Amino acid sequence: MASQWVNPRDSKFLLHEVLKIDEEMLGKAPFEGIDPEMVDMVVDGAATFGEGELAPHYPDEARGKPIEAVFNDNVVRAPEAYKTLWKHFAEGGWLSISDGPELGGQGLPSVVAAACNEFFFACNQAFTLVPMLTVGAARLIEKFCSDELKAAFLKKMFDGTWSGTMCLTEPVAGSDVGALKATAKKNADGSYSISGTKCFITYGDHDLCENIVHVVLARIEGDPVGTQGISIFVIPKNRVNPDGSVGESNDVVTGNVEHKMGIHGSPTCTLNFGENGKCVGYLMGRERDGMKIMFHLMNEERQNIGLMGTGLAGSAYLHALAYAKDRLQGSSMGARAPGKQVPIIQHPDVRRMLMVQKSVVEGIRLLSLYCFYTMDKGKAATTEDEKMKYQALIEILTPIVKAYCTDMGMVVNHLAVQTYGGYGYCRDYPVEQMQRDQRINSIYEGTNGIQALDLVSRKLGMSGGKLLTLLLNETNAVIGQALDTAELRQEAQRVEEAVHALATTASALGGIAKTSPTVPLLAACDLLNCFGDTLCGWLHLWMALTAKKALNSAESEEDRLFYQGKIEGAKFFVNRITSLVPAKCEVLAKDETSAMRISEGAFAV
Amino acid sequence: MASQWVNPRDSKFLLHEVLKIDEEMLGKAPFEGIDPEMVDMVVDGAATFGEGELAPHYPDEARGKPIEAVFNDNVVRAPEAYKTLWKHFAEGGWLSISDGPELGGQGLPSVVAAACNEFFFACNQAFTLVPMLTVGAARLIEKFCSDELKAAFLKKMFDGTWSGTMCLTEPVAGSDVGALKATAKKNADGSYSISGTKCFITYGDHDLCENIVHVVLARIEGDPVGTQGISIFVIPKNRVNPDGSVGESNDVVTGNVEHKMGIHGSPTCTLNFGENGKCVGYLMGRERDGMKIMFHLMNEERQNIGLMGTGLAGSAYLHALAYAKDRLQGSSMGARAPGKQVPIIQHPDVRRMLMVQKSVVEGIRLLSLYCFYTMDKGKAATTEDEKMKYQALIEILTPIVKAYCTDMGMVVNHLAVQTYGGYGYCRDYPVEQMQRDQRINSIYEGTNGIQALDLVSRKLGMSGGKLLTLLLNETNAVIGQALDTAELRQEAQRVEEAVHALATTASALGGIAKTSPTVPLLAACDLLNCFGDTLCGWLHLWMALTAKKALNSAESEEDRLFYQGKIEGAKFFVNRITSLVPAKCEVLAKDETSAMRISEGAFAV
């Protein structure tokens, strides 16, 4: 049953009934030991942990007193309560749900871990960034480091003794990673001396555990400029003694902690590496393979940020829904005389706001889970063709999931505040903070503009447009079934038209690019969102078809309500959102280059 | 020349060249004494005052220390710097730009005052709320109070000795004003004893001046329930002695000051009237005319909030523009090898974001000014027919201006943060605060949902649809001229199609309402925004036509850039935003009632 924070019922519906993981993957390699009951136990456990432990420490203010990460006397302190959260998070096994037993993990499918992580983000994004980055950094070490480094770091990261970060950005190198200035110089013992400043480092420093393991991009002296000359290093905050214990400082010094709009509990740090020439780093993989290696972590985090967008939108929606059922204002429609006040959920415009929230949240939830599902399918694939197909789907889905789930998440968070009216603007209600927290998700880990360029300039053109074709083909079966279902025929037609418009527009933009190369770039962000509107339309059809079948055999009133809600949600989303895709695409494929023609000086005189 | 805060050049273009106030109204009744030079002097003075005095005190945080209104020991304190701002604001004559000399004013057209107020909101919305409400309350007193009350209050309000508020909302009566519980009981001397609690009262208490004059809705004992039983009262915080000096407390006690997402400098108060039975109020107008009278103030404030949406969007855009010209990232398009970093304004996606910001800001700026311009035209009208026409235009424009300028303002503020990337999320840059401040504008003074219901349920149907016809007819002349102008023909056709779609959809919804009364209500918010998209398209054509003519005789490079920017902005707005109106309208006129069909229990199970 949905609380005001998480909706495990919906996640289980998606896992078992829509994506059918029981038949598709459980009990088969590499998930031989996993059965549906285990999945439910983990999902329910994550919901309980999120709601019971993380959510109570969500507020970043209590009675006007800020609860935030602070930087004083050169020490960074996370909110006091996070220490217990971090301990319990690790003890609960939440760091390694989908990792192998050799890493202390449970080996569940990634899609199940994703469902759990969505709950954690929904309940406390600022906190959950630390386990997320720790796991990401650890997995990179597992994949690209020597056994010696693995032995030194992995166990302690997966059991929460140490945490991890990723360090890309520098003051002059944000979206333009290739411009970084951090340097590495090889030492006699094979290690490297690192020097440079990194900024915007999430959990770059804190007091939650005894050591922090940084994964850092730097350029080895003499290597080429640009991204191709970048290497990647593991750099612990404190050196590690031969016995594995924490040794002396590794000359990583915090210069600053940012004051931000939201995620106040998460320390965003500027880190100075090697100011005193004593910072030692260890190469991951080979020299100059830095970007290729970092992309493993970046893609994983981009998919996770899609989950964050979904999670924060989801908890905001559930809060707004509860408020709308509780708050009395106005009399019921059609009543002429002022009468008894009714809950505002009875007013059409409030219902519209709630339906946008519900249908967007449930659409982006499945979209983000579907991306993790394709990873599992790829892992389980037995042929090279199948593996390549799922790899291609992940490639094209990643920028869409990152950007669309966060852009649309923001729409939901905005409407959740709006549902509360004036109270929504006050810090006493969590929807206020949720909107501020959500705001970061369209910025970090590659802005949504960078995601759109990745989609339009790289992914759509890769392998002669094969990724696009594969993705759009995925929608065929569901659309076909829905076309055969009277109740969903109109919606199926609209999704089909949207899919067609995407294919046509991608191809048209490819043509225009030859004469007007900026047109596809000017279209990129809006086109990415058209992809999202279309894919979520398809996924809504999939949910509605599943619900329609299940409705026939539903035994409880609760089940009937759940499935009926799915069908109405699908109609709303497709008819009001997906149906606009063809018109939006038509605009984007026009040769509209006023934004390029205008002189810089003419933007404001 | 545009700074990072205000763009007086654009405002003067709109006043003199587009709206042509010099020919249309200056020098004629009731603006006999006003000439174009005076207008420019006032506009330039307002820009200088805003940028020079208000903007430096905009930040609500300095080095991690909040700058905000606080409530301690039962005293509400505004930020210290606001005391000087308030003094200078009043001394500068900014409280009464468009009021008559008998009120200490300069008698300029409202549209000129609006241009100035936009600057003040752009530079410091939290502060500017206090003069705005003071003037609004004073004008209501001027219109509806006895000479005795006017003598007691008016002069001191217009010279800033006292401030004013409007008190509608109560904990159980927000959008549902009619549910208010505040009571009034007539005393022997003709005054009333007031009792009740009002919440969300902007500048309800503060230490900027010696008295505060509240305009308060309450129900006289025995009067009918609902809005028709409401009366309106003037209630000073402190009583006024017969000699006009400030007397004893009037039993108005502050219960609380809200902690909010933004506008931290503005104290949002809960006020308890008559807790000790000693609060005296004075009736405005007649008993039970409260709502009718308050609507004069509410409409004025709704129009002002359109200016706030425009102002905060405008200053955010100018900041983002300056940042985009300054920030170096990436190499220029087409460069294969990593080269010299270029300003990010050279990247197409950044230019797109800037063009959305520019074209939206300039569209909503003219839309909000046009609303004030119709007021002036109404004041200057010599026939009853003309007066009624302009009154009708104001009626239908008010909800559109309030909601559209703030909804689209938020789009601009979001993109301004996005233009800064990670820095935009940090409190060191004002765009962060601007987005938080902007968030309130779609909520207070009637949520944008309430505005949309006002448009769809009242204004569209008034006088048999006459308001709609009048408004759409206003677009004819400009569209006609643009159709005859080769360079703007395509854009003119798109605006014409949008106007046609609005007319068709309004009529279709009127028909559907007979069988499905919720459909127009479910469409209301989106339809209001379609009105805005269309009207701004029309206004962009108007600007572009004006610019095209002026371009021929432009003498300076600066002028040429300005006018070219207007033409490109119009093309961008119409082709990418207005052109979607027909498709959006088509969706809204469908009988899509999933949001009503869904059971309350099915929103989340």
JSON list of N, CA, C and O in Angstrom, two decimals, chain A residues 601-605, chain B residues 1-15 43-44 46-48 51 115 118-119 122-123 310-311 314-315 317-318 321 358 361-362 365 369 562 566:
[
{"chain": "A", "resi": 601, "resn": "GLY", "atom": "N", "xyz": [25.26, 40.41, -29.95]},
{"chain": "A", "resi": 601, "resn": "GLY", "atom": "CA", "xyz": [24.94, 41.73, -29.41]},
{"chain": "A", "resi": 601, "resn": "GLY", "atom": "C", "xyz": [23.47, 42.06, -29.43]},
{"chain": "A", "resi": 601, "resn": "GLY", "atom": "O", "xyz": [23.03, 43.00, -28.77]},
{"chain": "A", "resi": 602, "resn": "ALA", "atom": "N", "xyz": [22.67, 41.29, -30.18]},
{"chain": "A", "resi": 602, "resn": "ALA", "atom": "CA", "xyz": [21.25, 41.60, -30.32]},
{"chain": "A", "resi": 602, "resn": "ALA", "atom": "C", "xyz": [20.38, 40.91, -29.28]},
{"chain": "A", "resi": 602, "resn": "ALA", "atom": "O", "xyz": [19.18, 41.16, -29.21]},
{"chain": "A", "resi": 603, "resn": "PHE", "atom": "N", "xyz": [20.99, 40.05, -28.45]},
{"chain": "A", "resi": 603, "resn": "PHE", "atom": "CA", "xyz": [20.17, 39.38, -27.42]},
{"chain": "A", "resi": 603, "resn": "PHE", "atom": "C", "xyz": [19.59, 40.40, -26.43]},
{"chain": "A", "resi": 603, "resn": "PHE", "atom": "O", "xyz": [18.47, 40.25, -25.97]},
{"chain": "A", "resi": 604, "resn": "ALA", "atom": "N", "xyz": [20.40, 41.39, -26.09]},
{"chain": "A", "resi": 604, "resn": "ALA", "atom": "CA", "xyz": [19.87, 42.50, -25.28]},
{"chain": "A", "resi": 604, "resn": "ALA", "atom": "C", "xyz": [20.76, 43.69, -25.57]},
{"chain": "A", "resi": 604, "resn": "ALA", "atom": "O", "xyz": [21.99, 43.57, -25.55]},
{"chain": "A", "resi": 605, "resn": "VAL", "atom": "N", "xyz": [20.13, 44.81, -25.88]},
{"chain": "A", "resi": 605, "resn": "VAL", "atom": "CA", "xyz": [20.92, 46.01, -26.24]},
{"chain": "A", "resi": 605, "resn": "VAL", "atom": "C", "xyz": [20.75, 47.03, -25.12]},
{"chain": "A", "resi": 605, "resn": "VAL", "atom": "O", "xyz": [19.65, 47.28, -24.68]},
{"chain": "B", "resi": 1, "resn": "MET", "atom": "N", "xyz": [20.74, 51.08, -22.13]},
{"chain": "B", "resi": 1, "resn": "MET", "atom": "CA", "xyz": [21.48, 49.82, -22.31]},
{"chain": "B", "resi": 1, "resn": "MET", "atom": "C", "xyz": [21.14, 48.85, -21.18]},
{"chain": "B", "resi": 1, "resn": "MET", "atom": "O", "xyz": [21.04, 49.24, -20.03]},
{"chain": "B", "resi": 2, "resn": "ALA", "atom": "N", "xyz": [20.94, 47.59, -21.55]},
{"chain": "B", "resi": 2, "resn": "ALA", "atom": "CA", "xyz": [20.54, 46.59, -20.56]},
{"chain": "B", "resi": 2, "resn": "ALA", "atom": "C", "xyz": [21.70, 46.28, -19.61]},
{"chain": "B", "resi": 2, "resn": "ALA", "atom": "O", "xyz": [22.83, 46.09, -20.04]},
{"chain": "B", "resi": 3, "resn": "SER", "atom": "N", "xyz": [21.40, 46.28, -18.32]},
{"chain": "B", "resi": 3, "resn": "SER", "atom": "CA", "xyz": [22.37, 45.80, -17.34]},
{"chain": "B", "resi": 3, "resn": "SER", "atom": "C", "xyz": [22.05, 44.32, -17.12]},
{"chain": "B", "resi": 3, "resn": "SER", "atom": "O", "xyz": [21.35, 43.70, -17.90]},
{"chain": "B", "resi": 4, "resn": "GLN", "atom": "N", "xyz": [22.53, 43.76, -16.02]},
{"chain": "B", "resi": 4, "resn": "GLN", "atom": "CA", "xyz": [22.13, 42.39, -15.69]},
{"chain": "B", "resi": 4, "resn": "GLN", "atom": "C", "xyz": [20.80, 42.37, -14.93]},
{"chain": "B", "resi": 4, "resn": "GLN", "atom": "O", "xyz": [20.34, 41.31, -14.53]},
{"chain": "B", "resi": 5, "resn": "TRP", "atom": "N", "xyz": [20.21, 43.54, -14.71]},
{"chain": "B", "resi": 5, "resn": "TRP", "atom": "CA", "xyz": [18.98, 43.59, -13.90]},
{"chain": "B", "resi": 5, "resn": "TRP", "atom": "C", "xyz": [17.77, 44.08, -14.68]},
{"chain": "B", "resi": 5, "resn": "TRP", "atom": "O", "xyz": [16.70, 43.52, -14.56]},
{"chain": "B", "resi": 6, "resn": "VAL", "atom": "N", "xyz": [17.96, 45.14, -15.44]},
{"chain": "B", "resi": 6, "resn": "VAL", "atom": "CA", "xyz": [16.80, 45.74, -16.11]},
{"chain": "B", "resi": 6, "resn": "VAL", "atom": "C", "xyz": [17.17, 46.14, -17.54]},
{"chain": "B", "resi": 6, "resn": "VAL", "atom": "O", "xyz": [18.34, 46.30, -17.86]},
{"chain": "B", "resi": 7, "resn": "ASN", "atom": "N", "xyz": [16.15, 46.29, -18.36]},
{"chain": "B", "resi": 7, "resn": "ASN", "atom": "CA", "xyz": [16.36, 46.62, -19.77]},
{"chain": "B", "resi": 7, "resn": "ASN", "atom": "C", "xyz": [15.47, 47.80, -20.16]},
{"chain": "B", "resi": 7, "resn": "ASN", "atom": "O", "xyz": [14.46, 47.63, -20.85]},
{"chain": "B", "resi": 8, "resn": "PRO", "atom": "N", "xyz": [15.82, 49.03, -19.71]},
{"chain": "B", "resi": 8, "resn": "PRO", "atom": "CA", "xyz": [14.95, 50.17, -19.97]},
{"chain": "B", "resi": 8, "resn": "PRO", "atom": "C", "xyz": [14.80, 50.46, -21.46]},
{"chain": "B", "resi": 8, "resn": "PRO", "atom": "O", "xyz": [13.75, 50.95, -21.89]},
{"chain": "B", "resi": 9, "resn": "ARG", "atom": "N", "xyz": [15.80, 50.13, -22.24]},
{"chain": "B", "resi": 9, "resn": "ARG", "atom": "CA", "xyz": [15.69, 50.33, -23.67]},
{"chain": "B", "resi": 9, "resn": "ARG", "atom": "C", "xyz": [14.49, 49.57, -24.23]},
{"chain": "B", "resi": 9, "resn": "ARG", "atom": "O", "xyz": [13.72, 50.10, -25.04]},
{"chain": "B", "resi": 10, "resn": "ASP", "atom": "N", "xyz": [14.31, 48.33, -23.78]},
{"chain": "B", "resi": 10, "resn": "ASP", "atom": "CA", "xyz": [13.18, 47.55, -24.28]},
{"chain": "B", "resi": 10, "resn": "ASP", "atom": "C", "xyz": [11.86, 48.18, -23.83]},
{"chain": "B", "resi": 10, "resn": "ASP", "atom": "O", "xyz": [10.91, 48.27, -24.61]},
{"chain": "B", "resi": 11, "resn": "SER", "atom": "N", "xyz": [11.81, 48.60, -22.58]},
{"chain": "B", "resi": 11, "resn": "SER", "atom": "CA", "xyz": [10.56, 49.20, -22.08]},
{"chain": "B", "resi": 11, "resn": "SER", "atom": "C", "xyz": [10.22, 50.46, -22.84]},
{"chain": "B", "resi": 11, "resn": "SER", "atom": "O", "xyz": [9.05, 50.71, -23.17]},
{"chain": "B", "resi": 12, "resn": "LYS", "atom": "N", "xyz": [11.23, 51.29, -23.14]},
{"chain": "B", "resi": 12, "resn": "LYS", "atom": "CA", "xyz": [10.96, 52.54, -23.86]},
{"chain": "B", "resi": 12, "resn": "LYS", "atom": "C", "xyz": [10.52, 52.24, -25.30]},
{"chain": "B", "resi": 12, "resn": "LYS", "atom": "O", "xyz": [9.65, 52.92, -25.85]},
{"chain": "B", "resi": 13, "resn": "PHE", "atom": "N", "xyz": [11.10, 51.20, -25.89]},
{"chain": "B", "resi": 13, "resn": "PHE", "atom": "CA", "xyz": [10.65, 50.76, -27.22]},
{"chain": "B", "resi": 13, "resn": "PHE", "atom": "C", "xyz": [9.16, 50.40, -27.18]},
{"chain": "B", "resi": 13, "resn": "PHE", "atom": "O", "xyz": [8.39, 50.81, -28.05]},
{"chain": "B", "resi": 14, "resn": "LEU", "atom": "N", "xyz": [8.77, 49.67, -26.16]},
{"chain": "B", "resi": 14, "resn": "LEU", "atom": "CA", "xyz": [7.36, 49.25, -26.07]},
{"chain": "B", "resi": 14, "resn": "LEU", "atom": "C", "xyz": [6.45, 50.45, -25.85]},
{"chain": "B", "resi": 14, "resn": "LEU", "atom": "O", "xyz": [5.39, 50.56, -26.49]},
{"chain": "B", "resi": 15, "resn": "LEU", "atom": "N", "xyz": [6.85, 51.35, -24.98]},
{"chain": "B", "resi": 15, "resn": "LEU", "atom": "CA", "xyz": [5.99, 52.50, -24.67]},
{"chain": "B", "resi": 15, "resn": "LEU", "atom": "C", "xyz": [5.86, 53.44, -25.87]},
{"chain": "B", "resi": 15, "resn": "LEU", "atom": "O", "xyz": [4.75, 53.78, -26.29]},
{"chain": "B", "resi": 43, "resn": "VAL", "atom": "N", "xyz": [11.30, 56.57, -16.39]},
{"chain": "B", "resi": 43, "resn": "VAL", "atom": "CA", "xyz": [11.71, 55.18, -16.67]},
{"chain": "B", "resi": 43, "resn": "VAL", "atom": "C", "xyz": [13.21, 55.00, -16.38]},
{"chain": "B", "resi": 43, "resn": "VAL", "atom": "O", "xyz": [13.61, 54.04, -15.72]},
{"chain": "B", "resi": 44, "resn": "ASP", "atom": "N", "xyz": [14.01, 55.95, -16.84]},
{"chain": "B", "resi": 44, "resn": "ASP", "atom": "CA", "xyz": [15.45, 55.84, -16.57]},
{"chain": "B", "resi": 44, "resn": "ASP", "atom": "C", "xyz": [15.74, 55.96, -15.07]},
{"chain": "B", "resi": 44, "resn": "ASP", "atom": "O", "xyz": [16.61, 55.26, -14.54]},
{"chain": "B", "resi": 46, "resn": "ALA", "atom": "N", "xyz": [13.77, 55.08, -12.66]},
{"chain": "B", "resi": 46, "resn": "ALA", "atom": "CA", "xyz": [13.36, 53.83, -12.01]},
{"chain": "B", "resi": 46, "resn": "ALA", "atom": "C", "xyz": [14.42, 52.75, -12.22]},
{"chain": "B", "resi": 46, "resn": "ALA", "atom": "O", "xyz": [14.74, 51.97, -11.31]},
{"chain": "B", "resi": 47, "resn": "ALA", "atom": "N", "xyz": [14.97, 52.71, -13.43]},
{"chain": "B", "resi": 47, "resn": "ALA", "atom": "CA", "xyz": [16.01, 51.71, -13.71]},
{"chain": "B", "resi": 47, "resn": "ALA", "atom": "C", "xyz": [17.23, 51.95, -12.83]},
{"chain": "B", "resi": 47, "resn": "ALA", "atom": "O", "xyz": [17.79, 51.02, -12.24]},
{"chain": "B", "resi": 48, "resn": "THR", "atom": "N", "xyz": [17.61, 53.21, -12.71]},
{"chain": "B", "resi": 48, "resn": "THR", "atom": "CA", "xyz": [18.76, 53.56, -11.88]},
{"chain": "B", "resi": 48, "resn": "THR", "atom": "C", "xyz": [18.51, 53.24, -10.41]},
{"chain": "B", "resi": 48, "resn": "THR", "atom": "O", "xyz": [19.36, 52.68, -9.73]},
{"chain": "B", "resi": 51, "resn": "GLU", "atom": "N", "xyz": [18.40, 49.32, -9.97]},
{"chain": "B", "resi": 51, "resn": "GLU", "atom": "CA", "xyz": [19.70, 48.69, -10.08]},
{"chain": "B", "resi": 51, "resn": "GLU", "atom": "C", "xyz": [20.67, 49.20, -9.01]},
{"chain": "B", "resi": 51, "resn": "GLU", "atom": "O", "xyz": [21.46, 48.43, -8.44]},
{"chain": "B", "resi": 115, "resn": "ALA", "atom": "N", "xyz": [5.89, 49.87, -16.18]},
{"chain": "B", "resi": 115, "resn": "ALA", "atom": "CA", "xyz": [7.26, 49.67, -16.68]},
{"chain": "B", "resi": 115, "resn": "ALA", "atom": "C", "xyz": [8.27, 49.87, -15.54]},
{"chain": "B", "resi": 115, "resn": "ALA", "atom": "O", "xyz": [9.23, 49.10, -15.41]},
{"chain": "B", "resi": 118, "resn": "GLU", "atom": "N", "xyz": [8.01, 47.00, -12.95]},
{"chain": "B", "resi": 118, "resn": "GLU", "atom": "CA", "xyz": [8.69, 45.78, -13.43]},
{"chain": "B", "resi": 118, "resn": "GLU", "atom": "C", "xyz": [10.16, 45.81, -13.03]},
{"chain": "B", "resi": 118, "resn": "GLU", "atom": "O", "xyz": [10.73, 44.80, -12.61]},
{"chain": "B", "resi": 119, "resn": "PHE", "atom": "N", "xyz": [10.79, 46.99, -13.16]},
{"chain": "B", "resi": 119, "resn": "PHE", "atom": "CA", "xyz": [12.21, 47.09, -12.76]},
{"chain": "B", "resi": 119, "resn": "PHE", "atom": "C", "xyz": [12.38, 46.79, -11.27]},
{"chain": "B", "resi": 119, "resn": "PHE", "atom": "O", "xyz": [13.32, 46.10, -10.87]},
{"chain": "B", "resi": 122, "resn": "ALA", "atom": "N", "xyz": [12.08, 43.24, -10.66]},
{"chain": "B", "resi": 122, "resn": "ALA", "atom": "CA", "xyz": [13.25, 42.56, -11.23]},
{"chain": "B", "resi": 122, "resn": "ALA", "atom": "C", "xyz": [14.44, 42.65, -10.29]},
{"chain": "B", "resi": 122, "resn": "ALA", "atom": "O", "xyz": [15.26, 41.73, -10.21]},
{"chain": "B", "resi": 123, "resn": "CYS", "atom": "N", "xyz": [14.53, 43.76, -9.58]},
{"chain": "B", "resi": 123, "resn": "CYS", "atom": "CA", "xyz": [15.72, 44.01, -8.74]},
{"chain": "B", "resi": 123, "resn": "CYS", "atom": "C", "xyz": [15.55, 43.52, -7.31]},
{"chain": "B", "resi": 123, "resn": "CYS", "atom": "O", "xyz": [16.54, 43.28, -6.62]},
{"chain": "B", "resi": 310, "resn": "THR", "atom": "N", "xyz": [7.26, 38.74, -14.95]},
{"chain": "B", "resi": 310, "resn": "THR", "atom": "CA", "xyz": [8.08, 39.30, -16.02]},
{"chain": "B", "resi": 310, "resn": "THR", "atom": "C", "xyz": [9.40, 39.82, -15.48]},
{"chain": "B", "resi": 310, "resn": "THR", "atom": "O", "xyz": [10.47, 39.56, -16.04]},
{"chain": "B", "resi": 311, "resn": "GLY", "atom": "N", "xyz": [9.33, 40.56, -14.37]},
{"chain": "B", "resi": 311, "resn": "GLY", "atom": "CA", "xyz": [10.53, 41.19, -13.82]},
{"chain": "B", "resi": 311, "resn": "GLY", "atom": "C", "xyz": [11.58, 40.17, -13.42]},
{"chain": "B", "resi": 311, "resn": "GLY", "atom": "O", "xyz": [12.76, 40.26, -13.82]},
{"chain": "B", "resi": 314, "resn": "GLY", "atom": "N", "xyz": [12.99, 38.49, -16.34]},
{"chain": "B", "resi": 314, "resn": "GLY", "atom": "CA", "xyz": [13.85, 39.40, -17.08]},
{"chain": "B", "resi": 314, "resn": "GLY", "atom": "C", "xyz": [15.24, 39.51, -16.48]},
{"chain": "B", "resi": 314, "resn": "GLY", "atom": "O", "xyz": [16.25, 39.44, -17.19]},
{"chain": "B", "resi": 315, "resn": "SER", "atom": "N", "xyz": [15.30, 39.69, -15.17]},
{"chain": "B", "resi": 315, "resn": "SER", "atom": "CA", "xyz": [16.64, 39.84, -14.57]},
{"chain": "B", "resi": 315, "resn": "SER", "atom": "C", "xyz": [17.40, 38.52, -14.60]},
{"chain": "B", "resi": 315, "resn": "SER", "atom": "O", "xyz": [18.62, 38.49, -14.77]},
{"chain": "B", "resi": 317, "resn": "TYR", "atom": "N", "xyz": [17.14, 36.28, -16.99]},
{"chain": "B", "resi": 317, "resn": "TYR", "atom": "CA", "xyz": [17.62, 36.18, -18.37]},
{"chain": "B", "resi": 317, "resn": "TYR", "atom": "C", "xyz": [18.87, 37.03, -18.58]},
{"chain": "B", "resi": 317, "resn": "TYR", "atom": "O", "xyz": [19.86, 36.56, -19.17]},
{"chain": "B", "resi": 318, "resn": "LEU", "atom": "N", "xyz": [18.85, 38.26, -18.12]},
{"chain": "B", "resi": 318, "resn": "LEU", "atom": "CA", "xyz": [20.00, 39.13, -18.34]},
{"chain": "B", "resi": 318, "resn": "LEU", "atom": "C", "xyz": [21.25, 38.60, -17.63]},
{"chain": "B", "resi": 318, "resn": "LEU", "atom": "O", "xyz": [22.36, 38.70, -18.14]},
{"chain": "B", "resi": 321, "resn": "LEU", "atom": "N", "xyz": [22.41, 35.64, -19.73]},
{"chain": "B", "resi": 321, "resn": "LEU", "atom": "CA", "xyz": [23.02, 36.13, -20.97]},
{"chain": "B", "resi": 321, "resn": "LEU", "atom": "C", "xyz": [24.46, 36.59, -20.72]},
{"chain": "B", "resi": 321, "resn": "LEU", "atom": "O", "xyz": [25.39, 36.23, -21.47]},
{"chain": "B", "resi": 358, "resn": "LYS", "atom": "N", "xyz": [14.81, 35.07, -23.92]},
{"chain": "B", "resi": 358, "resn": "LYS", "atom": "CA", "xyz": [14.61, 36.41, -24.52]},
{"chain": "B", "resi": 358, "resn": "LYS", "atom": "C", "xyz": [13.19, 36.57, -25.06]},
{"chain": "B", "resi": 358, "resn": "LYS", "atom": "O", "xyz": [12.51, 37.55, -24.75]},
{"chain": "B", "resi": 361, "resn": "VAL", "atom": "N", "xyz": [10.49, 36.51, -22.25]},
{"chain": "B", "resi": 361, "resn": "VAL", "atom": "CA", "xyz": [10.52, 37.73, -21.43]},
{"chain": "B", "resi": 361, "resn": "VAL", "atom": "C", "xyz": [9.94, 38.91, -22.21]},
{"chain": "B", "resi": 361, "resn": "VAL", "atom": "O", "xyz": [9.12, 39.66, -21.69]},
{"chain": "B", "resi": 362, "resn": "GLU", "atom": "N", "xyz": [10.36, 39.07, -23.46]},
{"chain": "B", "resi": 362, "resn": "GLU", "atom": "CA", "xyz": [9.90, 40.24, -24.21]},
{"chain": "B", "resi": 362, "resn": "GLU", "atom": "C", "xyz": [8.43, 40.11, -24.59]},
{"chain": "B", "resi": 362, "resn": "GLU", "atom": "O", "xyz": [7.72, 41.12, -24.67]},
{"chain": "B", "resi": 365, "resn": "ARG", "atom": "N", "xyz": [6.56, 40.71, -21.23]},
{"chain": "B", "resi": 365, "resn": "ARG", "atom": "CA", "xyz": [6.70, 42.13, -20.85]},
{"chain": "B", "resi": 365, "resn": "ARG", "atom": "C", "xyz": [5.64, 42.96, -21.57]},
{"chain": "B", "resi": 365, "resn": "ARG", "atom": "O", "xyz": [4.94, 43.76, -20.96]},
{"chain": "B", "resi": 369, "resn": "LEU", "atom": "N", "xyz": [2.39, 44.87, -19.95]},
{"chain": "B", "resi": 369, "resn": "LEU", "atom": "CA", "xyz": [2.24, 46.32, -20.16]},
{"chain": "B", "resi": 369, "resn": "LEU", "atom": "C", "xyz": [0.95, 46.62, -20.93]},
{"chain": "B", "resi": 369, "resn": "LEU", "atom": "O", "xyz": [0.28, 47.62, -20.66]},
{"chain": "B", "resi": 562, "resn": "PHE", "atom": "N", "xyz": [19.39, 46.06, -31.93]},
{"chain": "B", "resi": 562, "resn": "PHE", "atom": "CA", "xyz": [18.16, 45.98, -31.15]},
{"chain": "B", "resi": 562, "resn": "PHE", "atom": "C", "xyz": [16.99, 45.54, -32.02]},
{"chain": "B", "resi": 562, "resn": "PHE", "atom": "O", "xyz": [16.26, 44.60, -31.68]},
{"chain": "B", "resi": 566, "resn": "LYS", "atom": "N", "xyz": [14.75, 41.98, -32.25]},
{"chain": "B", "resi": 566, "resn": "LYS", "atom": "CA", "xyz": [13.28, 41.90, -32.12]},
{"chain": "B", "resi": 566, "resn": "LYS", "atom": "C", "xyz": [12.69, 40.99, -33.18]},
{"chain": "B", "resi": 566, "resn": "LYS", "atom": "O", "xyz": [11.77, 40.21, -32.92]}
]
